[in-house]
GROMACS .gro file of C-alpha atoms in nm:
model
  420
    1MET     CA    1  -0.702  -2.096   0.493
    2PHE     CA    2  -0.972  -2.265   0.269
    3ALA     CA    3  -0.803  -2.451  -0.006
    4LYS     CA    4  -1.022  -2.361  -0.301
    5THR     CA    5  -0.822  -2.294  -0.611
    6SER     CA    6  -0.928  -1.988  -0.829
    7LYS     CA    7  -0.971  -2.022  -1.205
    8THR     CA    8  -0.812  -1.691  -1.275
    9SER     CA    9  -0.475  -1.549  -1.221
   10VAL     CA   10  -0.385  -1.205  -1.072
   11GLU     CA   11  -0.072  -1.020  -0.982
   12THR     CA   12  -0.050  -0.865  -0.642
   13PRO     CA   13   0.106  -0.560  -0.502
   14ILE     CA   14   0.447  -0.732  -0.479
   15GLU     CA   15   0.422  -1.025  -0.691
   16THR     CA   16   0.438  -1.121  -1.050
   17SER     CA   17   0.384  -1.480  -1.194
   18ALA     CA   18   0.679  -1.678  -1.275
   19THR     CA   19   0.473  -1.905  -1.495
   20GLY     CA   20   0.367  -1.661  -1.752
   21GLU     CA   21   0.025  -1.493  -1.859
   22THR     CA   22  -0.305  -1.652  -1.844
   23ALA     CA   23  -0.580  -1.595  -2.056
   24GLN     CA   24  -0.799  -1.447  -1.781
   25ARG     CA   25  -0.540  -1.233  -1.608
   26LEU     CA   26  -0.686  -0.940  -1.401
   27HIS     CA   27  -0.517  -0.659  -1.557
   28GLY     CA   28  -0.738  -0.401  -1.364
   29LEU     CA   29  -0.586  -0.528  -1.031
   30ASP     CA   30  -0.240  -0.491  -1.194
   31ALA     CA   31  -0.315  -0.111  -1.253
   32LEU     CA   32  -0.443  -0.068  -0.904
   33ARG     CA   33  -0.147  -0.233  -0.739
   34GLY     CA   34   0.108  -0.040  -0.943
   35GLY     CA   35  -0.087   0.299  -0.908
   36ALA     CA   36  -0.135   0.245  -0.530
   37LEU     CA   37   0.245   0.184  -0.467
   38LEU     CA   38   0.341   0.466  -0.719
   39LEU     CA   39   0.122   0.724  -0.567
   40GLY     CA   40   0.334   0.708  -0.256
   41VAL     CA   41   0.588   0.922  -0.431
   42LEU     CA   42   0.344   1.215  -0.478
   43LEU     CA   43   0.194   1.146  -0.129
   44HIS     CA   44   0.528   1.191   0.050
   45ALA     CA   45   0.642   1.472  -0.176
   46SER     CA   46   0.313   1.671  -0.086
   47LEU     CA   47   0.398   1.683   0.281
   48ALA     CA   48   0.646   1.950   0.230
   49PHE     CA   49   0.401   2.204   0.097
   50PHE     CA   50   0.135   2.201   0.362
   51PRO     CA   51   0.031   2.517   0.516
   52GLN     CA   52   0.167   2.433   0.848
   53GLN     CA   53   0.479   2.246   0.970
   54THR     CA   54   0.399   1.875   0.912
   55TRP     CA   55   0.715   1.729   0.787
   56ILE     CA   56   1.090   1.759   0.846
   57VAL     CA   57   1.106   1.982   0.528
   58HIS     CA   58   0.875   2.283   0.506
   59ASP     CA   59   0.893   2.445   0.161
   60GLU     CA   60   0.883   2.817   0.103
   61SER     CA   61   0.603   2.753  -0.137
   62ARG     CA   62   0.281   2.629   0.053
   63SER     CA   63  -0.072   2.560  -0.025
   64ILE     CA   64  -0.382   2.391   0.116
   65GLY     CA   65  -0.399   2.220  -0.219
   66ALA     CA   66  -0.105   2.003  -0.110
   67ALA     CA   67  -0.307   1.877   0.193
   68TRP     CA   68  -0.605   1.799  -0.025
   69ILE     CA   69  -0.377   1.583  -0.255
   70PHE     CA   70  -0.238   1.392   0.044
   71TYR     CA   71  -0.571   1.344   0.205
   72GLY     CA   72  -0.742   1.219  -0.116
   73ILE     CA   73  -0.451   0.963  -0.179
   74HIS     CA   74  -0.413   0.853   0.188
   75LEU     CA   75  -0.775   0.766   0.235
   76PHE     CA   76  -0.768   0.475  -0.004
   77ARG     CA   77  -0.426   0.392  -0.114
   78MET     CA   78  -0.285   0.143   0.151
   79THR     CA   79  -0.634  -0.011   0.208
   80ALA     CA   80  -0.665  -0.101  -0.150
   81PHE     CA   81  -0.320  -0.249  -0.138
   82PHE     CA   82  -0.396  -0.482   0.149
   83LEU     CA   83  -0.730  -0.567  -0.027
   84ILE     CA   84  -0.542  -0.695  -0.316
   85ALA     CA   85  -0.273  -0.853  -0.098
   86GLY     CA   86  -0.531  -1.065   0.079
   87LEU     CA   87  -0.673  -1.189  -0.249
   88PHE     CA   88  -0.337  -1.309  -0.368
   89ALA     CA   89  -0.254  -1.474  -0.021
   90HIS     CA   90  -0.535  -1.715  -0.059
   91MET     CA   91  -0.453  -1.777  -0.423
   92MET     CA   92  -0.090  -1.855  -0.331
   93LEU     CA   93  -0.176  -2.063  -0.027
   94ALA     CA   94  -0.425  -2.270  -0.230
   95ARG     CA   95  -0.151  -2.323  -0.495
   96LYS     CA   96   0.162  -2.369  -0.303
   97GLY     CA   97   0.029  -2.512   0.036
   98TRP     CA   98   0.141  -2.377   0.369
   99TRP     CA   99   0.510  -2.464   0.352
  100GLY     CA  100   0.550  -2.305  -0.002
  101PHE     CA  101   0.359  -2.007   0.091
  102ALA     CA  102   0.571  -1.956   0.407
  103ARG     CA  103   0.913  -1.990   0.219
  104ASP     CA  104   0.788  -1.740  -0.060
  105ARG     CA  105   0.672  -1.473   0.186
  106VAL     CA  106   0.988  -1.499   0.399
  107SER     CA  107   1.197  -1.453   0.089
  108ARG     CA  108   1.003  -1.195  -0.102
  109ILE     CA  109   0.854  -0.991   0.191
  110ALA     CA  110   1.065  -1.041   0.500
  111GLY     CA  111   1.390  -1.068   0.306
  112PRO     CA  112   1.349  -0.718   0.132
  113LEU     CA  113   1.255  -0.557   0.457
  114ALA     CA  114   1.573  -0.691   0.626
  115ALA     CA  115   1.805  -0.607   0.336
  116PHE     CA  116   1.672  -0.266   0.244
  117TRP     CA  117   1.580  -0.116   0.578
  118THR     CA  118   1.951  -0.006   0.655
  119PRO     CA  119   2.030   0.165   0.319
  120VAL     CA  120   1.690   0.340   0.325
  121MET     CA  121   1.746   0.443   0.684
  122ALA     CA  122   2.093   0.569   0.593
  123GLY     CA  123   1.933   0.762   0.298
  124ILE     CA  124   1.677   0.918   0.524
  125ILE     CA  125   1.948   1.019   0.794
  126THR     CA  126   2.145   1.179   0.518
  127ALA     CA  127   1.857   1.391   0.415
  128LEU     CA  128   1.772   1.498   0.783
  129VAL     CA  129   2.137   1.598   0.837
  130TRP     CA  130   2.154   1.793   0.524
  131ASN     CA  131   1.833   1.977   0.622
  132ALA     CA  132   1.976   2.034   0.957
  133TYR     CA  133   2.273   2.215   0.792
  134VAL     CA  134   2.052   2.409   0.547
  135GLN     CA  135   1.821   2.534   0.824
  136GLY     CA  136   2.111   2.641   1.043
  137TRP     CA  137   2.008   2.407   1.315
  138VAL     CA  138   2.370   2.261   1.338
  139THR     CA  139   2.630   2.495   1.473
  140PRO     CA  140   3.006   2.422   1.370
  141GLY     CA  141   3.201   2.306   1.676
  142ALA     CA  142   2.882   2.243   1.877
  143PRO     CA  143   2.848   1.906   2.049
  144THR     CA  144   2.675   1.634   1.872
  145PRO     CA  145   2.323   1.579   1.988
  146PRO     CA  146   2.260   1.238   2.153
  147THR     CA  147   2.185   0.944   1.938
  148PRO     CA  148   1.831   0.830   1.980
  149THR     CA  149   1.769   0.493   2.147
  150TYR     CA  150   1.520   0.247   1.995
  151ASP     CA  151   1.332  -0.062   2.112
  152TRP     CA  152   1.051  -0.253   1.997
  153THR     CA  153   0.799   0.013   2.103
  154ASN     CA  154   0.947   0.283   1.877
  155PHE     CA  155   1.151   0.111   1.624
  156PRO     CA  156   1.150   0.327   1.303
  157LEU     CA  157   0.993   0.101   1.029
  158THR     CA  158   0.999   0.415   0.795
  159HIS     CA  159   0.758   0.358   0.485
  160LEU     CA  160   0.869  -0.001   0.494
  161TRP     CA  161   0.621  -0.067   0.758
  162PHE     CA  162   0.373  -0.223   0.513
  163LEU     CA  163   0.620  -0.509   0.466
  164TRP     CA  164   0.625  -0.567   0.832
  165VAL     CA  165   0.251  -0.554   0.858
  166LEU     CA  166   0.224  -0.795   0.564
  167VAL     CA  167   0.439  -1.044   0.747
  168ILE     CA  168   0.209  -1.010   1.053
  169PHE     CA  169  -0.100  -1.078   0.824
  170TYR     CA  170   0.072  -1.371   0.661
  171ALA     CA  171   0.174  -1.531   0.992
  172ALA     CA  172  -0.179  -1.494   1.117
  173THR     CA  173  -0.316  -1.646   0.803
  174LEU     CA  174  -0.093  -1.960   0.859
  175ILE     CA  175  -0.185  -1.970   1.239
  176LEU     CA  176  -0.557  -1.963   1.167
  177ARG     CA  177  -0.540  -2.205   0.877
  178ALA     CA  178  -0.508  -2.526   1.068
  179PRO     CA  179  -0.838  -2.503   1.267
  180PHE     CA  180  -1.032  -2.389   0.967
  181ALA     CA  181  -0.874  -2.662   0.748
  182VAL     CA  182  -1.008  -2.919   0.993
  183LEU     CA  183  -1.357  -2.769   0.988
  184ASP     CA  184  -1.359  -2.762   0.618
  185ARG     CA  185  -1.265  -3.123   0.530
  186ASP     CA  186  -1.592  -3.193   0.350
  187GLY     CA  187  -1.624  -2.838   0.211
  188ARG     CA  188  -1.938  -2.754   0.399
  189TRP     CA  189  -1.768  -2.484   0.613
  190GLY     CA  190  -1.618  -2.323   0.299
  191ARG     CA  191  -1.962  -2.321   0.126
  192VAL     CA  192  -2.107  -2.143   0.418
  193VAL     CA  193  -1.834  -1.878   0.411
  194ASP     CA  194  -1.866  -1.835   0.034
  195ARG     CA  195  -2.241  -1.762   0.080
  196LEU     CA  196  -2.177  -1.512   0.358
  197THR     CA  197  -1.921  -1.348   0.131
  198GLY     CA  198  -2.165  -1.307  -0.123
  199MET     CA  199  -2.414  -1.143   0.116
  200LEU     CA  200  -2.135  -0.913   0.246
  201ILE     CA  201  -2.062  -0.762  -0.106
  202GLY     CA  202  -2.268  -0.464  -0.211
  203PRO     CA  203  -2.304  -0.097  -0.178
  204TRP     CA  204  -2.343  -0.169   0.205
  205THR     CA  205  -1.995  -0.330   0.226
  206PRO     CA  206  -1.812  -0.008   0.333
  207ALA     CA  207  -2.069   0.039   0.623
  208VAL     CA  208  -2.020  -0.316   0.744
  209LEU     CA  209  -1.640  -0.283   0.755
  210ALA     CA  210  -1.643   0.067   0.888
  211ALA     CA  211  -1.819  -0.012   1.213
  212PRO     CA  212  -1.511  -0.195   1.377
  213LEU     CA  213  -1.259   0.048   1.232
  214ALA     CA  214  -1.461   0.358   1.358
  215LEU     CA  215  -1.471   0.199   1.715
  216THR     CA  216  -1.100   0.172   1.727
  217LEU     CA  217  -1.045   0.528   1.602
  218TRP     CA  218  -1.293   0.651   1.837
  219LEU     CA  219  -1.115   0.481   2.142
  220ASP     CA  220  -0.772   0.600   2.035
  221PRO     CA  221  -0.671   0.920   2.229
  222THR     CA  222  -0.378   0.983   1.981
  223TRP     CA  223  -0.604   0.977   1.665
  224VAL     CA  224  -0.541   1.268   1.427
  225ALA     CA  225  -0.850   1.253   1.195
  226PHE     CA  226  -0.687   1.422   0.898
  227PHE     CA  227  -0.448   1.110   0.887
  228ALA     CA  228  -0.753   0.864   0.870
  229ILE     CA  229  -0.596   0.522   0.958
  230PRO     CA  230  -0.285   0.598   1.174
  231THR     CA  231   0.031   0.479   0.986
  232PRO     CA  232   0.213   0.206   1.207
  233ASP     CA  233   0.564   0.314   1.101
  234GLU     CA  234   0.699   0.315   1.461
  235GLY     CA  235   0.727   0.015   1.690
  236LEU     CA  236   0.703  -0.360   1.612
  237VAL     CA  237   0.326  -0.379   1.733
  238PRO     CA  238   0.102  -0.193   1.491
  239ASN     CA  239  -0.164   0.019   1.647
  240ALA     CA  240  -0.510  -0.113   1.683
  241ALA     CA  241  -0.662   0.109   1.420
  242ALA     CA  242  -0.403  -0.015   1.158
  243LEU     CA  243  -0.449  -0.382   1.255
  244THR     CA  244  -0.826  -0.350   1.228
  245GLY     CA  245  -0.851  -0.120   0.918
  246PHE     CA  246  -0.582  -0.302   0.708
  247GLY     CA  247  -0.666  -0.645   0.845
  248LEU     CA  248  -1.027  -0.619   0.746
  249ALA     CA  249  -0.923  -0.517   0.396
  250PHE     CA  250  -0.688  -0.816   0.382
  251GLY     CA  251  -0.936  -1.059   0.511
  252LEU     CA  252  -1.201  -0.937   0.260
  253GLY     CA  253  -0.952  -0.975  -0.024
  254PHE     CA  254  -0.869  -1.322   0.121
  255LEU     CA  255  -1.248  -1.421   0.087
  256LEU     CA  256  -1.271  -1.270  -0.259
  257ASP     CA  257  -1.039  -1.499  -0.414
  258ARG     CA  258  -1.280  -1.784  -0.317
  259ARG     CA  259  -1.558  -1.583  -0.498
  260ARG     CA  260  -1.407  -1.429  -0.803
  261ASP     CA  261  -1.748  -1.369  -0.939
  262LEU     CA  262  -1.815  -1.101  -0.677
  263LEU     CA  263  -1.533  -0.887  -0.847
  264ASP     CA  264  -1.793  -0.820  -1.120
  265ARG     CA  265  -2.035  -0.704  -0.868
  266ILE     CA  266  -1.789  -0.457  -0.722
  267ALA     CA  267  -1.712  -0.325  -1.066
  268ALA     CA  268  -2.101  -0.279  -1.126
  269TRP     CA  269  -2.137  -0.080  -0.794
  270SER     CA  270  -1.807   0.131  -0.837
  271PRO     CA  271  -1.988   0.446  -0.959
  272LEU     CA  272  -2.198   0.447  -0.647
  273LEU     CA  273  -1.908   0.350  -0.423
  274LEU     CA  274  -1.721   0.645  -0.574
  275ALA     CA  275  -2.010   0.872  -0.507
  276ILE     CA  276  -2.009   0.752  -0.140
  277ALA     CA  277  -1.632   0.791  -0.116
  278VAL     CA  278  -1.643   1.154  -0.236
  279GLY     CA  279  -1.930   1.253  -0.010
  280THR     CA  280  -1.790   1.098   0.313
  281GLY     CA  281  -1.429   1.205   0.213
  282VAL     CA  282  -1.533   1.572   0.193
  283ALA     CA  283  -1.740   1.537   0.510
  284GLY     CA  284  -1.441   1.370   0.675
  285TRP     CA  285  -1.204   1.641   0.564
  286TYR     CA  286  -1.432   1.917   0.738
  287LEU     CA  287  -1.494   1.714   1.046
  288ALA     CA  288  -1.114   1.673   1.075
  289GLY     CA  289  -1.078   2.041   1.052
  290GLY     CA  290  -0.876   2.026   0.721
  291PRO     CA  291  -0.509   1.957   0.776
  292ARG     CA  292  -0.542   2.006   1.156
  293LEU     CA  293  -0.294   1.790   1.335
  294GLU     CA  294  -0.402   1.794   1.677
  295PRO     CA  295  -0.540   1.457   1.814
  296MET     CA  296  -0.896   1.407   1.907
  297VAL     CA  297  -0.826   1.294   2.264
  298GLU     CA  298  -1.164   1.242   2.426
  299PRO     CA  299  -1.415   0.989   2.307
  300THR     CA  300  -1.699   1.249   2.240
  301PHE     CA  301  -1.994   1.244   1.998
  302ASP     CA  302  -1.814   1.468   1.755
  303LYS     CA  303  -1.530   1.224   1.754
  304ALA     CA  304  -1.762   0.938   1.693
  305VAL     CA  305  -1.908   1.114   1.402
  306ALA     CA  306  -1.557   1.197   1.246
  307ALA     CA  307  -1.458   0.838   1.305
  308TRP     CA  308  -1.745   0.680   1.139
  309THR     CA  309  -1.735   0.924   0.846
  310THR     CA  310  -1.373   0.867   0.800
  311ALA     CA  311  -1.399   0.472   0.833
  312LEU     CA  312  -1.669   0.492   0.569
  313ALA     CA  313  -1.456   0.701   0.333
  314VAL     CA  314  -1.169   0.475   0.374
  315TYR     CA  315  -1.355   0.157   0.257
  316SER     CA  316  -1.576   0.302   0.000
  317SER     CA  317  -1.282   0.480  -0.177
  318ALA     CA  318  -1.080   0.148  -0.161
  319LEU     CA  319  -1.357  -0.063  -0.314
  320ALA     CA  320  -1.438   0.207  -0.567
  321ALA     CA  321  -1.078   0.214  -0.680
  322MET     CA  322  -1.077  -0.159  -0.724
  323GLY     CA  323  -1.409  -0.153  -0.911
  324LEU     CA  324  -1.307   0.123  -1.141
  325CYS     CA  325  -0.984  -0.040  -1.235
  326LEU     CA  326  -1.157  -0.380  -1.289
  327ARG     CA  327  -1.426  -0.186  -1.503
  328PHE     CA  328  -1.188   0.049  -1.710
  329LEU     CA  329  -0.840  -0.093  -1.706
  330SER     CA  330  -0.906  -0.459  -1.757
  331GLY     CA  331  -0.745  -0.456  -2.107
  332ARG     CA  332  -0.370  -0.561  -2.158
  333SER     CA  333  -0.132  -0.270  -2.142
  334ALA     CA  334   0.247  -0.319  -2.167
  335ILE     CA  335   0.298   0.011  -1.997
  336ARG     CA  336   0.070  -0.055  -1.706
  337ARG     CA  337   0.225  -0.400  -1.668
  338TYR     CA  338   0.579  -0.250  -1.673
  339LEU     CA  339   0.478   0.003  -1.406
  340ALA     CA  340   0.317  -0.261  -1.189
  341ASP     CA  341   0.635  -0.476  -1.204
  342ALA     CA  342   0.846  -0.166  -1.111
  343SER     CA  343   0.618  -0.046  -0.832
  344TYR     CA  344   0.769  -0.264  -0.552
  345TRP     CA  345   1.117  -0.137  -0.626
  346VAL     CA  346   1.009   0.221  -0.667
  347TYR     CA  347   0.832   0.216  -0.334
  348ILE     CA  348   1.124   0.075  -0.154
  349VAL     CA  349   1.369   0.333  -0.273
  350HIS     CA  350   1.160   0.644  -0.320
  351LEU     CA  351   1.136   0.816   0.041
  352PRO     CA  352   1.501   0.901   0.065
  353LEU     CA  353   1.509   1.032  -0.270
  354VAL     CA  354   1.191   1.241  -0.209
  355MET     CA  355   1.343   1.384   0.119
  356LEU     CA  356   1.675   1.468  -0.059
  357ALA     CA  357   1.467   1.646  -0.335
  358GLN     CA  358   1.261   1.828  -0.096
  359VAL     CA  359   1.584   1.961   0.092
  360TRP     CA  360   1.738   2.058  -0.233
  361VAL     CA  361   1.447   2.271  -0.377
  362GLN     CA  362   1.267   2.401  -0.057
  363ASP     CA  363   1.428   2.753  -0.097
  364TRP     CA  364   1.375   2.773  -0.467
  365ALA     CA  365   1.128   3.024  -0.607
  366GLY     CA  366   0.821   2.895  -0.792
  367PRO     CA  367   0.465   2.770  -0.740
  368TRP     CA  368   0.417   2.487  -0.503
  369TRP     CA  369   0.246   2.269  -0.776
  370LEU     CA  370   0.532   2.305  -1.015
  371LYS     CA  371   0.795   2.208  -0.758
  372LEU     CA  372   0.562   1.921  -0.630
  373GLY     CA  373   0.519   1.801  -0.993
  374GLY     CA  374   0.894   1.830  -1.079
  375MET     CA  375   0.993   1.647  -0.772
  376THR     CA  376   0.748   1.371  -0.820
  377LEU     CA  377   0.856   1.300  -1.187
  378GLY     CA  378   1.228   1.327  -1.111
  379VAL     CA  379   1.206   1.080  -0.830
  380LEU     CA  380   0.989   0.850  -1.049
  381ALA     CA  381   1.259   0.894  -1.331
  382VAL     CA  382   1.548   0.796  -1.118
  383SER     CA  383   1.358   0.511  -0.946
  384LEU     CA  384   1.261   0.368  -1.270
  385ALA     CA  385   1.604   0.401  -1.431
  386THR     CA  386   1.755   0.210  -1.143
  387TYR     CA  387   1.487  -0.060  -1.173
  388GLU     CA  388   1.567  -0.106  -1.542
  389LEU     CA  389   1.928  -0.097  -1.510
  390ALA     CA  390   1.997  -0.271  -1.180
  391VAL     CA  391   1.678  -0.476  -1.106
  392ARG     CA  392   1.457  -0.590  -1.384
  393HIS     CA  393   1.707  -0.794  -1.560
  394THR     CA  394   1.910  -0.927  -1.267
  395PHE     CA  395   1.880  -1.156  -0.978
  396VAL     CA  396   1.715  -0.867  -0.775
  397GLY     CA  397   1.433  -0.866  -1.023
  398THR     CA  398   1.385  -1.250  -0.960
  399TRP     CA  399   1.393  -1.188  -0.587
  400LEU     CA  400   1.141  -0.906  -0.585
  401ASN     CA  401   0.907  -0.999  -0.882
  402GLY     CA  402   0.936  -1.375  -0.895
  403ARG     CA  403   1.094  -1.356  -1.233
  404ARG     CA  404   1.396  -1.226  -1.427
  405ILE     CA  405   1.320  -1.046  -1.766
  406PRO     CA  406   1.618  -1.097  -2.006
  407TRP     CA  407   1.780  -0.802  -2.164
  408ARG     CA  408   1.675  -0.922  -2.502
  409ARG     CA  409   1.381  -1.156  -2.544
  410PRO     CA  410   1.464  -1.463  -2.771
  411ARG     CA  411   1.292  -1.439  -3.107
  412THR     CA  412   1.045  -1.711  -3.172
  413GLU     CA  413   1.113  -1.882  -3.495
  414PRO     CA  414   0.801  -1.979  -3.693
  415SER     CA  415   0.718  -2.345  -3.713
  416PRO     CA  416   0.740  -2.512  -4.044
  417ALA     CA  417   0.358  -2.552  -4.046
  418ALA     CA  418   0.329  -2.183  -3.984
  419ALA     CA  419   0.579  -2.110  -4.262
  420GLU     CA  420   0.358  -2.305  -4.498
   0.00000   0.00000   0.00000
């Protein structure tokens, strides 16, 4: 939108640089993007252990603790993801121009969505059918239930919805770019935007962002407070709360790439942001009735308080996560880099594997936390193994991550001068 080139390099939730490392790489955001996507495995695995029926699989071992795990992760995870995605979108747009940006996003975002939706959906259906037989819902010889019909209003995007929403945000970025580029020919408009961005960033940032999100939540008659921002996993038009909540995070990240100095301010305020997130998150839990799944239909005062508290928790937790990662995980780590590279692939393939594991272990004896931990580690192990063997060193790795890692890195021979 504004063509101001950043002086530092950062990897994004689904991007790795094909040009190599830079001296000022933001490793903390690598850690955040990898963690945000990998936490999806734990998040979806926990659904089977809720006290009440929430998921297609309802395990024999249940606990309110599983609901707490889900709630804590769900508050910040995808909002933080879109925050980083917006930051990278500006960086790539400035570096590649609108045409290069569009081609890259079509190839690396829309392409995987189109290619992997069918096998992912097939795996999910397999898990659903298996669970139906395990539960005795299918009687041998009984007529097959009618096949559901889908259109643009209820198309099942599954967990790959985040790719679709990214496509929408990227398209909006390109559409809005033209008029702003005209306004910013002399750089004056950009300087105004930079100053406004500087004024926005501080401990008050979550409250500013929360206002529009809280309004959309309050007006939504289907809003279930426990799930914070409603997941837009059905239909090609995302719900208003998702567009608002994730769109604001994406836009803030876009502006932050112009003012990388403000990342230090976010890191400095991260302890206070974390305190706000914990306080509002706990309050939001109780205002939502814990894992109560009934929607708050009427736009009452109680709903307004719950919506405001939840929106504040969403943004304070996402910004706290960003600040803490920048503050404490900014050193280079080969393990974190590897997991960050693998996280895109892991997120794409994990949900069918989680569902199959849930069906398999649902009747096993044992505490819920042990089964949850075992499933999470098992799915991560399978996903990482397939990444190493079939993705990282192949053309698929080039497609998803922007670079292909050779099986064996060539050894660098010392120069004659070094040898002397």
